[in-house]
Coordinates of C-alpha atoms in Angstrom, one line a residue:
Chain A
X1 CA 172.2 68.8 73.4
X2 CA 171.2 67.0 76.2
X3 CA 169.8 64.1 74.4
X4 CA 172.7 63.7 72.5
X5 CA 174.7 63.6 75.6
X6 CA 172.8 61.0 77.3
X7 CA 173.0 59.0 74.0
X8 CA 176.7 59.3 74.3
X9 CA 176.6 58.3 77.9
X10 CA 174.4 55.2 77.5
X11 CA 177.3 53.9 75.0
X12 CA 180.0 54.8 77.2
X13 CA 178.7 54.2 81.1
X14 CA 179.1 50.8 82.2
X15 CA 175.9 49.1 83.6
X16 CA 176.3 48.7 87.1
X17 CA 173.8 46.8 89.5
X18 CA 174.5 49.4 92.5
X19 CA 172.4 52.4 90.3
X20 CA 169.4 51.4 88.1
X21 CA 167.3 53.5 85.9
X22 CA 169.6 56.7 86.2
X23 CA 169.9 57.4 82.5
X24 CA 166.3 56.4 81.5
X25 CA 163.9 57.2 84.4
X26 CA 163.3 60.0 86.8
X27 CA 165.6 59.2 89.7
X28 CA 168.3 56.4 89.9
X29 CA 167.8 53.6 92.2
X30 CA 170.7 52.9 94.3
X31 CA 171.6 49.4 95.8
X32 CA 173.9 49.2 99.0
X33 CA 174.6 45.5 99.9
X34 CA 171.4 43.8 100.6
X35 CA 169.3 47.3 100.5
X36 CA 167.9 48.7 97.5
X37 CA 165.5 51.3 98.3
X38 CA 166.9 54.7 97.9
X39 CA 166.3 56.8 95.1
X40 CA 168.3 60.0 94.0
X41 CA 167.6 62.4 91.6
X42 CA 169.0 65.9 90.8
X43 CA 168.1 69.2 89.0
X44 CA 170.2 72.1 88.0
X45 CA 168.4 75.2 87.1
X46 CA 170.1 78.2 85.4
X47 CA 168.7 81.9 85.2
X48 CA 167.5 82.6 81.8
X49 CA 166.6 79.4 81.1
X50 CA 164.6 77.8 84.0
X51 CA 163.8 81.2 85.5
X52 CA 164.6 84.9 85.1
X53 CA 165.9 86.5 88.2
X54 CA 165.1 89.9 87.0
X55 CA 161.2 88.7 87.0
X56 CA 160.9 86.2 89.4
X57 CA 161.3 86.5 93.0
X58 CA 164.2 84.5 94.5
X59 CA 162.1 83.0 97.0
X60 CA 160.0 81.5 94.3
X61 CA 163.0 80.4 92.4
X62 CA 164.3 78.6 95.3
X63 CA 161.0 76.9 95.8
X64 CA 160.8 75.8 92.2
X65 CA 164.5 74.4 92.4
X66 CA 163.5 72.0 95.1
X67 CA 159.8 71.5 94.0
X68 CA 161.3 70.1 90.5
X69 CA 163.2 67.6 92.5
X70 CA 160.4 66.6 94.5
X71 CA 158.3 65.9 91.5
X72 CA 161.2 63.4 90.0
X73 CA 160.7 61.5 93.7
X74 CA 157.0 61.6 93.0
X75 CA 157.2 59.9 89.7
X76 CA 158.9 57.1 91.5
X77 CA 156.5 57.0 94.1
X78 CA 159.5 57.6 96.6
X79 CA 159.1 59.4 100.2
X80 CA 161.1 62.3 100.1
X81 CA 164.1 62.1 102.5
X82 CA 166.8 64.7 102.2
X83 CA 168.2 67.2 100.0
X84 CA 171.5 68.9 99.0
X85 CA 171.2 72.6 97.9
X86 CA 174.1 73.7 95.9
X87 CA 174.4 77.5 94.6
X88 CA 176.7 79.7 92.2
X89 CA 175.5 83.3 93.0
X90 CA 176.6 86.0 91.2
X91 CA 179.2 88.3 92.6
X92 CA 177.3 91.0 94.1
X93 CA 174.1 89.0 93.9
X94 CA 172.3 91.6 91.6
X95 CA 169.1 93.4 91.7
X96 CA 170.3 95.7 94.7
X97 CA 170.9 92.6 96.7
X98 CA 174.2 91.3 97.7
X99 CA 175.3 87.4 97.3
X100 CA 174.5 86.4 100.9
X101 CA 171.0 88.3 100.7
X102 CA 170.2 86.2 97.6
X103 CA 171.1 82.9 99.3
X104 CA 169.0 83.8 102.1
X105 CA 166.0 84.7 99.8
X106 CA 166.7 81.5 97.8
X107 CA 166.6 79.5 101.0
X108 CA 163.3 81.3 102.3
X109 CA 161.7 79.6 99.5
X110 CA 163.1 76.4 99.8
X111 CA 162.9 75.8 103.5
X112 CA 159.3 76.0 103.9
X113 CA 158.6 73.6 101.3
X114 CA 161.2 71.3 102.8
X115 CA 159.2 71.3 106.3
X116 CA 156.2 70.9 104.2
X117 CA 157.4 67.4 102.4
X118 CA 159.2 66.7 105.5
X119 CA 162.5 66.7 103.8
X120 CA 165.9 67.5 105.4
X121 CA 168.2 69.9 104.0
X122 CA 171.5 67.7 104.5
X123 CA 174.1 70.1 103.0
X124 CA 175.2 71.9 100.0
X125 CA 178.0 74.3 98.4
X126 CA 177.4 77.9 98.0
X127 CA 179.8 79.8 95.9
X128 CA 180.0 83.1 94.2
X129 CA 181.2 84.0 90.8
X130 CA 181.3 86.0 87.9
X131 CA 178.1 84.5 86.2
X132 CA 174.5 84.3 86.5
X133 CA 172.7 82.3 89.2
X134 CA 172.7 78.4 89.1
X135 CA 170.8 76.1 91.4
X136 CA 172.0 72.6 91.8
X137 CA 169.6 70.3 94.1
X138 CA 169.7 66.8 94.6
X139 CA 166.9 65.0 96.2
X140 CA 167.4 61.7 98.0
X141 CA 164.1 59.2 98.7
X142 CA 163.1 56.1 99.7
X143 CA 160.8 53.5 98.0
X144 CA 158.2 51.7 99.5
X145 CA 157.7 47.9 99.8
X146 CA 155.9 48.1 96.6
X147 CA 159.1 49.1 94.7
X148 CA 159.7 52.1 92.5
X149 CA 157.2 53.3 90.0
X150 CA 159.1 53.3 86.9
X151 CA 158.4 54.3 83.2
X152 CA 158.9 50.9 82.0
X153 CA 156.0 48.6 83.3
X154 CA 153.1 49.9 81.1
X155 CA 151.4 47.6 78.6
X156 CA 149.1 48.1 75.7
X157 CA 145.7 48.4 76.8
X158 CA 146.6 50.3 80.1
X159 CA 144.6 53.7 80.5
X160 CA 146.9 56.8 80.9
X161 CA 145.7 59.1 83.7
X162 CA 146.6 62.5 84.4
X163 CA 146.7 64.5 87.6
X164 CA 145.5 68.2 87.8
X165 CA 145.2 70.2 84.6
X166 CA 147.9 71.2 81.7
X167 CA 149.6 73.9 80.1
X168 CA 150.3 77.6 80.7
X169 CA 152.6 76.8 83.5
X170 CA 154.6 79.8 82.5
X171 CA 152.2 82.3 83.8
X172 CA 153.2 80.8 87.3
X173 CA 152.6 77.4 88.0
X174 CA 156.1 76.3 86.9
X175 CA 157.1 78.2 90.3
X176 CA 154.5 77.5 92.6
X177 CA 153.2 74.2 91.9
X178 CA 152.9 71.3 94.7
X179 CA 155.1 68.5 93.5
X180 CA 152.6 65.2 93.6
X181 CA 154.4 63.4 96.0
X182 CA 151.3 62.5 98.2
X183 CA 149.3 61.5 95.4
X184 CA 152.0 59.3 94.0
X185 CA 152.4 57.5 97.0
X186 CA 148.8 57.2 97.8
X187 CA 148.0 55.8 94.1
X188 CA 151.0 53.5 94.6
X189 CA 150.1 52.1 97.7
X190 CA 146.3 51.7 97.1
X191 CA 146.2 50.5 93.4
X192 CA 148.5 48.4 91.0
X193 CA 150.2 50.7 88.8
X194 CA 152.1 49.8 86.0
X195 CA 153.9 52.8 85.3
X196 CA 154.4 56.7 85.9
X197 CA 156.3 59.8 85.0
X198 CA 156.1 63.4 85.9
X199 CA 154.9 65.8 83.2
X200 CA 158.1 68.0 82.9
X201 CA 158.4 68.6 79.1
X202 CA 154.6 68.4 78.3
X203 CA 152.1 65.7 78.2
X204 CA 152.7 64.7 74.6
X205 CA 156.6 64.4 74.9
X206 CA 156.3 62.6 78.2
X207 CA 153.4 60.3 77.3
X208 CA 155.7 59.2 74.5
X209 CA 159.0 58.7 76.6
X210 CA 156.7 56.4 78.9
X211 CA 155.3 54.7 76.1
X212 CA 158.8 54.0 74.4
X213 CA 160.1 53.0 77.9
X214 CA 157.2 50.4 78.2
X215 CA 157.8 49.2 74.4
X216 CA 154.4 50.5 73.4
X217 CA 152.7 53.4 71.8
X218 CA 150.6 55.9 73.3
X219 CA 147.0 57.1 72.0
X220 CA 146.1 60.3 73.3
X221 CA 142.2 61.2 73.5
X222 CA 143.1 65.1 72.7
X223 CA 139.2 65.8 73.6
X224 CA 139.7 64.9 77.2
X225 CA 143.0 66.5 77.8
X226 CA 142.4 68.7 81.1
X227 CA 143.2 71.9 79.9
X228 CA 144.3 74.5 82.7
X229 CA 142.7 78.1 82.9
X230 CA 146.4 79.5 82.5
X231 CA 146.6 77.5 79.0
X232 CA 143.5 79.2 78.1
X233 CA 144.7 82.6 79.4
X234 CA 148.0 82.4 77.6
X235 CA 146.2 81.7 74.3
X236 CA 144.1 84.9 74.7
X237 CA 147.3 86.6 75.5
X238 CA 148.8 85.2 72.4
X239 CA 145.8 86.6 70.6
X240 CA 145.0 83.0 68.7
X241 CA 142.4 82.8 66.3
X242 CA 141.4 79.4 67.8
X243 CA 141.5 79.8 71.4
X244 CA 140.7 76.3 72.1
X245 CA 143.1 74.6 69.6
X246 CA 145.8 76.9 71.0
X247 CA 144.8 76.1 74.6
X248 CA 145.0 72.3 73.7
X249 CA 148.4 72.9 72.2
X250 CA 149.7 74.5 75.4
X251 CA 148.4 71.5 77.4
X252 CA 149.9 69.2 75.3
X253 CA 153.5 70.6 75.0
X254 CA 153.9 73.1 77.6
X255 CA 157.0 72.2 80.1
X256 CA 157.0 72.1 83.7
X257 CA 153.3 71.2 84.6
X258 CA 154.8 68.7 86.9
X259 CA 151.6 66.6 87.0
X260 CA 151.7 62.9 87.0
X261 CA 151.1 60.4 84.3
X262 CA 150.1 57.0 85.3
X263 CA 149.5 54.1 83.3
X264 CA 147.5 51.3 85.1
X265 CA 145.2 48.4 83.6
X266 CA 141.9 49.4 82.6
X267 CA 140.0 47.9 85.6
X268 CA 142.2 49.6 87.9
X269 CA 142.1 52.6 86.3
X270 CA 138.4 52.6 86.3
X271 CA 138.2 52.2 90.0
X272 CA 140.5 55.0 90.6
X273 CA 138.4 57.4 88.5
X274 CA 135.5 56.0 90.2
X275 CA 136.8 56.3 93.8
X276 CA 138.8 59.7 93.2
X277 CA 141.1 59.0 96.0
X278 CA 142.8 62.3 95.4
X279 CA 142.2 65.9 96.4
X280 CA 143.0 67.0 92.8
X281 CA 141.3 65.8 89.8
X282 CA 142.6 62.9 87.9
X283 CA 141.7 62.3 84.3
X284 CA 141.8 59.7 81.7
X285 CA 143.7 61.1 78.6
X286 CA 144.6 58.2 76.7
X287 CA 145.7 54.8 76.6
X288 CA 148.8 52.7 75.7
X289 CA 148.6 50.8 72.5
X290 CA 150.8 47.9 71.0
X291 CA 151.8 50.1 67.9
X292 CA 154.8 52.2 68.9
X293 CA 154.4 56.2 68.3
X294 CA 152.3 58.7 69.3
X295 CA 148.8 58.8 68.1
X296 CA 145.3 60.7 68.2
X297 CA 142.1 59.9 66.9
X298 CA 141.0 61.6 63.6
X299 CA 137.3 63.1 63.2
X300 CA 136.3 59.8 61.6
X301 CA 137.5 58.1 64.8
X302 CA 140.9 56.4 63.5
X303 CA 144.4 56.7 64.5
X304 CA 146.7 59.5 63.1
X305 CA 149.8 60.3 64.2
X306 CA 150.4 63.0 67.0
X307 CA 153.5 65.1 67.0
X308 CA 155.7 64.7 70.1
X309 CA 155.6 68.5 70.9
X310 CA 157.1 69.5 73.9
X311 CA 159.9 71.3 75.7
X312 CA 163.2 70.0 74.3
X313 CA 166.1 71.0 76.5
X314 CA 168.6 72.9 74.5
Chain I
X1 CA 180.1 84.7 102.1
X2 CA 179.8 81.1 102.4
X3 CA 180.5 81.0 106.0
X4 CA 178.1 83.8 106.9
X5 CA 175.5 82.0 104.9
X6 CA 176.3 78.5 106.9
X7 CA 175.9 80.8 110.0
X8 CA 172.5 81.9 108.8
X9 CA 171.7 78.1 107.8
X10 CA 172.7 76.9 111.4
X11 CA 170.6 79.2 113.0
X12 CA 167.4 78.3 110.5
X13 CA 167.8 74.6 109.6
X14 CA 165.9 72.4 112.1
X15 CA 168.2 69.7 113.5
X16 CA 167.0 66.1 112.1
X17 CA 168.4 62.8 113.1
X18 CA 167.7 62.0 109.5
X19 CA 170.9 64.0 108.3
X20 CA 174.0 64.8 110.8
X21 CA 177.1 66.6 110.4
X22 CA 175.8 68.1 107.0
X23 CA 176.8 71.9 108.2
X24 CA 180.0 71.1 110.0
X25 CA 181.7 68.0 108.7
X26 CA 182.9 67.1 105.1
X27 CA 179.8 65.0 104.2
X28 CA 176.5 64.4 105.8
X29 CA 175.6 61.2 107.6
X30 CA 171.8 59.9 106.4
X31 CA 170.0 57.7 108.4
X32 CA 167.4 55.5 106.8
X33 CA 165.1 54.1 109.6
X34 CA 167.5 51.1 111.0
X35 CA 170.4 51.9 108.7
X36 CA 172.7 54.6 109.3
X37 CA 175.5 54.1 107.1
X38 CA 175.3 56.3 103.9
X39 CA 177.2 59.7 103.6
X40 CA 176.6 62.2 101.0
X41 CA 178.6 65.2 99.9
X42 CA 178.5 67.9 97.2
X43 CA 180.7 70.3 95.4
X44 CA 179.9 73.0 92.9
X45 CA 183.0 74.3 90.9
X46 CA 182.7 77.2 88.6
X47 CA 184.9 78.7 85.9
X48 CA 187.4 81.5 86.9
X49 CA 187.0 80.4 90.8
X50 CA 188.0 76.6 90.9
X51 CA 189.6 76.3 87.6
X52 CA 189.9 78.4 84.2
X53 CA 188.8 76.7 81.2
X54 CA 190.8 79.1 79.0
X55 CA 193.9 77.4 80.6
X56 CA 192.9 74.0 82.0
X57 CA 191.6 71.1 79.9
X58 CA 188.3 70.0 80.2
X59 CA 189.4 66.6 80.8
X60 CA 191.4 67.6 83.9
X61 CA 188.6 69.8 85.1
X62 CA 186.1 67.1 85.0
X63 CA 188.2 64.9 86.9
X64 CA 189.1 67.4 89.5
X65 CA 185.1 67.9 90.3
X66 CA 184.6 64.4 91.0
X67 CA 188.1 64.2 93.0
X68 CA 187.1 66.9 95.4
X69 CA 184.1 65.0 96.2
X70 CA 185.9 61.9 96.6
X71 CA 188.4 63.7 99.1
X72 CA 185.5 64.6 101.1
X73 CA 184.0 61.0 101.2
X74 CA 187.9 60.1 102.0
X75 CA 188.0 62.7 105.2
X76 CA 185.0 60.5 106.4
X77 CA 186.7 57.2 105.7
X78 CA 183.8 56.3 103.3
X79 CA 183.9 54.0 100.5
X80 CA 182.6 55.6 97.2
X81 CA 179.5 54.3 95.9
X82 CA 178.1 56.8 93.3
X83 CA 177.8 59.9 92.0
X84 CA 175.6 62.6 90.0
X85 CA 177.1 64.9 87.8
X86 CA 175.4 68.4 86.8
X87 CA 176.5 70.6 84.1
X88 CA 175.9 74.2 83.4
X89 CA 177.5 74.6 79.9
X90 CA 178.1 77.8 78.3
X91 CA 176.1 78.0 75.1
X92 CA 178.5 77.3 72.4
X93 CA 180.8 75.7 74.7
X94 CA 183.6 78.0 74.0
X95 CA 187.1 77.7 72.7
X96 CA 186.3 76.2 69.5
X97 CA 184.2 73.7 70.9
X98 CA 180.5 73.2 71.1
X99 CA 178.5 72.4 74.4
X100 CA 178.4 68.7 73.6
X101 CA 182.2 68.5 72.9
X102 CA 182.5 70.3 76.1
X103 CA 180.2 67.8 78.0
X104 CA 182.0 64.8 76.6
X105 CA 185.8 66.2 77.4
X106 CA 184.7 67.1 81.0
X107 CA 183.3 63.3 81.2
X108 CA 186.2 62.1 79.8
X109 CA 188.5 63.1 82.8
X110 CA 185.3 62.2 85.2
X111 CA 185.1 58.4 83.7
X112 CA 188.3 57.1 84.3
X113 CA 188.5 58.2 88.1
X114 CA 185.2 56.8 88.3
X115 CA 186.4 53.6 87.4
X116 CA 189.6 53.9 89.3
X117 CA 187.8 54.3 92.5
X118 CA 184.8 52.0 91.7
X119 CA 182.1 54.9 91.5
X120 CA 179.1 54.3 89.6
X121 CA 177.8 57.5 87.7
X122 CA 174.1 57.3 88.8
X123 CA 172.8 60.2 87.0
X124 CA 172.8 63.9 86.6
X125 CA 171.1 66.8 84.7
X126 CA 173.2 68.6 81.7
X127 CA 172.1 72.2 80.5
X128 CA 173.4 75.0 78.2
X129 CA 173.0 78.5 79.1
X130 CA 174.5 82.1 78.9
X131 CA 177.1 81.9 81.4
X132 CA 180.5 80.1 82.3
X133 CA 181.0 76.4 83.2
X134 CA 179.6 75.0 86.3
X135 CA 179.9 71.7 87.6
X136 CA 178.0 70.4 90.4
X137 CA 178.8 66.9 91.8
X138 CA 177.2 65.0 94.7
X139 CA 178.9 61.6 95.8
X140 CA 177.4 59.3 97.9
X141 CA 179.5 56.6 100.0
X142 CA 179.2 53.9 102.5
X143 CA 180.6 54.2 105.9
X144 CA 182.2 51.0 107.3
X145 CA 181.6 49.3 110.7
X146 CA 184.0 51.5 112.6
X147 CA 181.4 54.5 111.9
X148 CA 182.4 57.7 110.2
X149 CA 185.4 59.5 110.8
X150 CA 184.3 63.0 111.9
X151 CA 186.2 66.3 113.0
X152 CA 184.5 66.1 116.2
X153 CA 186.3 63.2 118.1
X154 CA 190.0 64.8 118.8
X155 CA 191.2 64.9 122.3
X156 CA 193.8 67.3 123.8
X157 CA 197.2 65.3 123.5
X158 CA 196.4 63.7 120.0
X159 CA 199.1 64.1 117.7
X160 CA 198.3 65.4 114.2
X161 CA 199.2 63.5 111.1
X162 CA 199.3 64.4 107.7
X163 CA 199.6 62.5 104.2
X164 CA 201.6 63.5 101.4
X165 CA 203.4 67.0 101.1
X166 CA 201.7 70.4 101.1
X167 CA 201.4 73.7 99.1
X168 CA 201.8 74.8 95.6
X169 CA 198.7 72.7 94.4
X170 CA 197.9 75.6 91.9
X171 CA 200.7 74.3 89.7
X172 CA 198.8 71.3 88.8
X173 CA 198.0 69.0 91.9
X174 CA 194.9 70.7 92.4
X175 CA 193.8 68.9 89.2
X176 CA 195.4 65.9 89.2
X177 CA 195.6 64.7 92.7
X178 CA 194.6 61.5 94.0
X179 CA 191.9 61.3 96.3
X180 CA 193.0 59.6 99.6
X181 CA 189.8 57.3 99.5
X182 CA 192.1 54.0 99.9
X183 CA 194.5 55.7 102.5
X184 CA 191.6 56.9 104.9
X185 CA 189.9 53.8 104.7
X186 CA 193.1 51.6 105.6
X187 CA 194.1 53.9 108.2
X188 CA 190.4 53.8 109.8
X189 CA 190.3 50.1 109.6
X190 CA 193.7 49.5 111.1
X191 CA 194.1 51.9 113.6
X192 CA 192.0 54.1 116.1
X193 CA 191.6 57.3 114.6
X194 CA 190.1 60.2 116.9
X195 CA 189.3 62.7 113.9
X196 CA 189.8 63.5 110.2
X197 CA 189.5 66.2 107.6
X198 CA 190.8 66.9 104.2
X199 CA 193.0 69.8 103.5
X200 CA 191.0 71.9 101.1
X201 CA 191.9 75.3 102.3
X202 CA 195.3 75.0 103.7
X203 CA 196.9 73.2 106.5
X204 CA 196.5 76.1 109.0
X205 CA 192.9 76.7 108.3
X206 CA 191.8 73.1 108.3
X207 CA 193.7 72.1 111.4
X208 CA 192.0 74.9 113.2
X209 CA 188.7 73.7 112.0
X210 CA 189.3 70.1 113.3
X211 CA 190.5 71.6 116.6
X212 CA 187.6 73.9 116.9
X213 CA 185.0 70.8 115.8
X214 CA 187.0 68.7 118.8
X215 CA 186.9 71.6 121.1
X216 CA 190.5 71.9 121.3
X217 CA 193.3 74.0 120.2
X218 CA 196.0 72.8 117.6
X219 CA 199.7 73.3 117.8
X220 CA 201.4 73.0 114.4
X221 CA 205.2 72.2 114.5
X222 CA 206.1 74.4 111.6
X223 CA 209.5 73.2 111.0
X224 CA 208.1 69.4 110.5
X225 CA 205.6 70.4 108.0
X226 CA 206.1 68.5 104.6
X227 CA 206.6 71.1 102.2
X228 CA 205.7 70.0 98.5
X229 CA 208.3 70.8 95.6
X230 CA 205.4 72.6 94.0
X231 CA 205.7 74.9 97.0
X232 CA 209.2 75.7 96.6
X233 CA 209.0 76.1 92.8
X234 CA 206.0 78.5 93.4
X235 CA 208.1 80.7 95.9
X236 CA 211.0 80.7 93.3
X237 CA 208.4 81.6 90.5
X238 CA 207.4 84.4 93.2
X239 CA 210.8 85.6 93.4
X240 CA 210.4 85.4 96.9
X241 CA 213.4 86.8 99.2
X242 CA 213.1 83.8 101.6
X243 CA 212.4 80.7 99.5
X244 CA 212.2 78.6 102.6
X245 CA 209.9 80.7 104.5
X246 CA 207.8 81.6 101.6
X247 CA 207.2 77.8 100.6
X248 CA 206.4 77.0 104.3
X249 CA 203.7 79.7 104.0
X250 CA 202.3 78.1 100.8
X251 CA 202.3 74.8 102.8
X252 CA 200.3 76.2 105.5
X253 CA 197.8 78.2 103.5
X254 CA 197.6 76.9 99.8
X255 CA 194.0 75.4 99.1
X256 CA 193.3 72.4 97.4
X257 CA 195.9 70.0 98.6
X258 CA 193.5 67.4 99.3
X259 CA 195.7 65.4 101.8
X260 CA 194.1 63.9 104.8
X261 CA 194.7 65.4 108.3
X262 CA 194.3 63.0 111.0
X263 CA 194.2 63.2 115.0
X264 CA 195.1 60.1 117.1
X265 CA 196.4 59.1 120.4
X266 CA 200.1 59.5 120.8
X267 CA 200.5 56.0 120.8
X268 CA 198.4 55.2 117.8
X269 CA 200.0 58.0 116.0
X270 CA 203.6 56.4 116.6
X271 CA 202.4 53.1 115.6
X272 CA 201.2 54.6 112.2
X273 CA 204.6 56.7 111.8
X274 CA 206.5 53.5 112.7
X275 CA 204.4 51.0 110.4
X276 CA 204.3 53.4 107.8
X277 CA 201.3 51.5 106.2
X278 CA 200.5 53.8 103.4
X279 CA 202.2 54.1 100.1
X280 CA 202.7 58.0 100.3
X281 CA 204.2 59.8 102.9
X282 CA 202.7 60.3 106.6
X283 CA 204.2 63.1 108.8
X284 CA 203.5 64.4 112.4
X285 CA 202.8 68.2 112.0
X286 CA 201.6 68.9 115.3
X287 CA 199.2 67.9 118.3
X288 CA 196.0 68.8 119.8
X289 CA 196.1 71.1 122.8
X290 CA 193.6 72.0 125.4
X291 CA 194.0 75.9 125.0
X292 CA 191.5 76.9 122.1
X293 CA 193.2 78.5 119.0
X294 CA 195.9 77.6 116.3
X295 CA 199.8 77.8 117.6
X296 CA 203.1 77.5 116.7
X297 CA 206.6 76.9 118.7
X298 CA 208.7 80.4 119.0
X299 CA 212.2 80.3 118.7
X300 CA 212.5 80.0 122.6
X301 CA 210.2 76.8 122.5
X302 CA 207.4 78.3 123.6
X303 CA 203.7 78.6 122.2
X304 CA 202.8 81.9 120.2
X305 CA 199.8 82.2 118.1
X306 CA 199.9 81.2 114.4
X307 CA 197.5 82.9 112.0
X308 CA 194.6 80.7 110.5
X309 CA 196.0 81.6 107.0
X310 CA 194.1 79.8 104.2
X311 CA 192.0 79.9 101.5
X312 CA 188.8 81.5 102.4
X313 CA 185.6 81.0 99.9
X314 CA 184.4 84.2 98.7

């Protein structure tokens, strides 16, 4: 549904130099007269879709809501500045807890993360109603003198690098992940990156998005994708026949990894891989190619299509 | 509940020069390095509390969500710049309408208002879930060289002026009102205003808030409050014994008027009343007084307390 609505919006929303990239990238770049260095992004999370209040502690849910927005700022290599937190709280709160207690519990996850990433909570709107918990977070960041990192600057031949390990986020990473803010800023400052995106809907789908925005295709080296231990554990829990194949599928398609996918020229990318400037892992998972589409190598070393598997928003 | 939560937040949120006024005014004033001229505000509206999707056309509901935020920008005398619109849509949409159709119908109310007030829709997040419609709007504005109009600058002796007429908003005004953006900017540019607020929760309550923020009390001239025809109609529908008294009570306490309440020195205020620079009415409804509290004149011309009646958020 969301994709169709965005298409409808693109056809209906007039272009405006005061806000760019909003419908096509991870955050919108705002322009105020002479200054153009503010980015803004927003995420709305609902009980039953993004988390389950019956299962997940409110503290972790609150943290997740802010972290997802910080990941969008990271995708633009922006420095987090402030955030607004709006809540629609179930009247009565639920789970032996009043609405006020729920709001405070959510905030107890939000605040430490805000402090850790130097984000000021600038405001919000708190409401009770007859419905499930909804959190809406807007995060504001500043881009550096390098400008924003966007999805559009990739070139055929660029290497695709990914931070961390992928898949199985549902086992806990989706709530407890560290948004790659510092990693994105460091890479963007120290190296000439061409394009970037955060992996929120699965490597295959987000690599495909980055490639499309850069008017290229993407070839993924499926044998080099860093598969997380959670992806393997999930495959074991699934009692998959082929654990390795199942874990790779999780790594390619699971949502909410919130790792960074970066495109850079081969020389720059090789330097990054050699220098390993991050505390987390960084791995080459593919390259951008001239031919549109998403590709993998066949056993014979030829290209064959790779399905754009991933988390499709309802 | 919201008030308790804001009190909890005030005790827990560290002061930060990068975002001021967020917990005490209509919008937060953001500071980015050398520049401090951006304000940001957010409102979350839920079905059953702020509107009823069964009764109200989605187009009007969408319009209302953006208009309420523009009213907050008006309260700061800020020029609207951009907005982010996030939706939690009931799966299936409801009322013989799919979720996509509902999203589009909401947007058909949002877009014309955005165009009218020169606001660019910079992004958003659209979701479906098993729950009632929730709209979360964040609006960003720029303050002028005069600085922001805040709640805090009022002085004892200031006259209190109000735009338009008050009360009975539930009969339609709450959905179709024109946010007083141009009026606020014009007044703030042309005259030396001391303080301002938009009347979202009733004149009595919001006058009391402005007075408290300015460390004063407020004396309302209840015989001069501009009572709207809707407030009278509502009293007639209520079959009130004393239509006039009932309509005044609506004018003092009904939420969602979204008119401006301004404090200015007597000379400035008198000049405004004489020059009548706005297309809408502007009326003196009281004054700020040294003694804390909310007051009215008794029949004998003495001060007596006036109840802080108004819309209290659940």
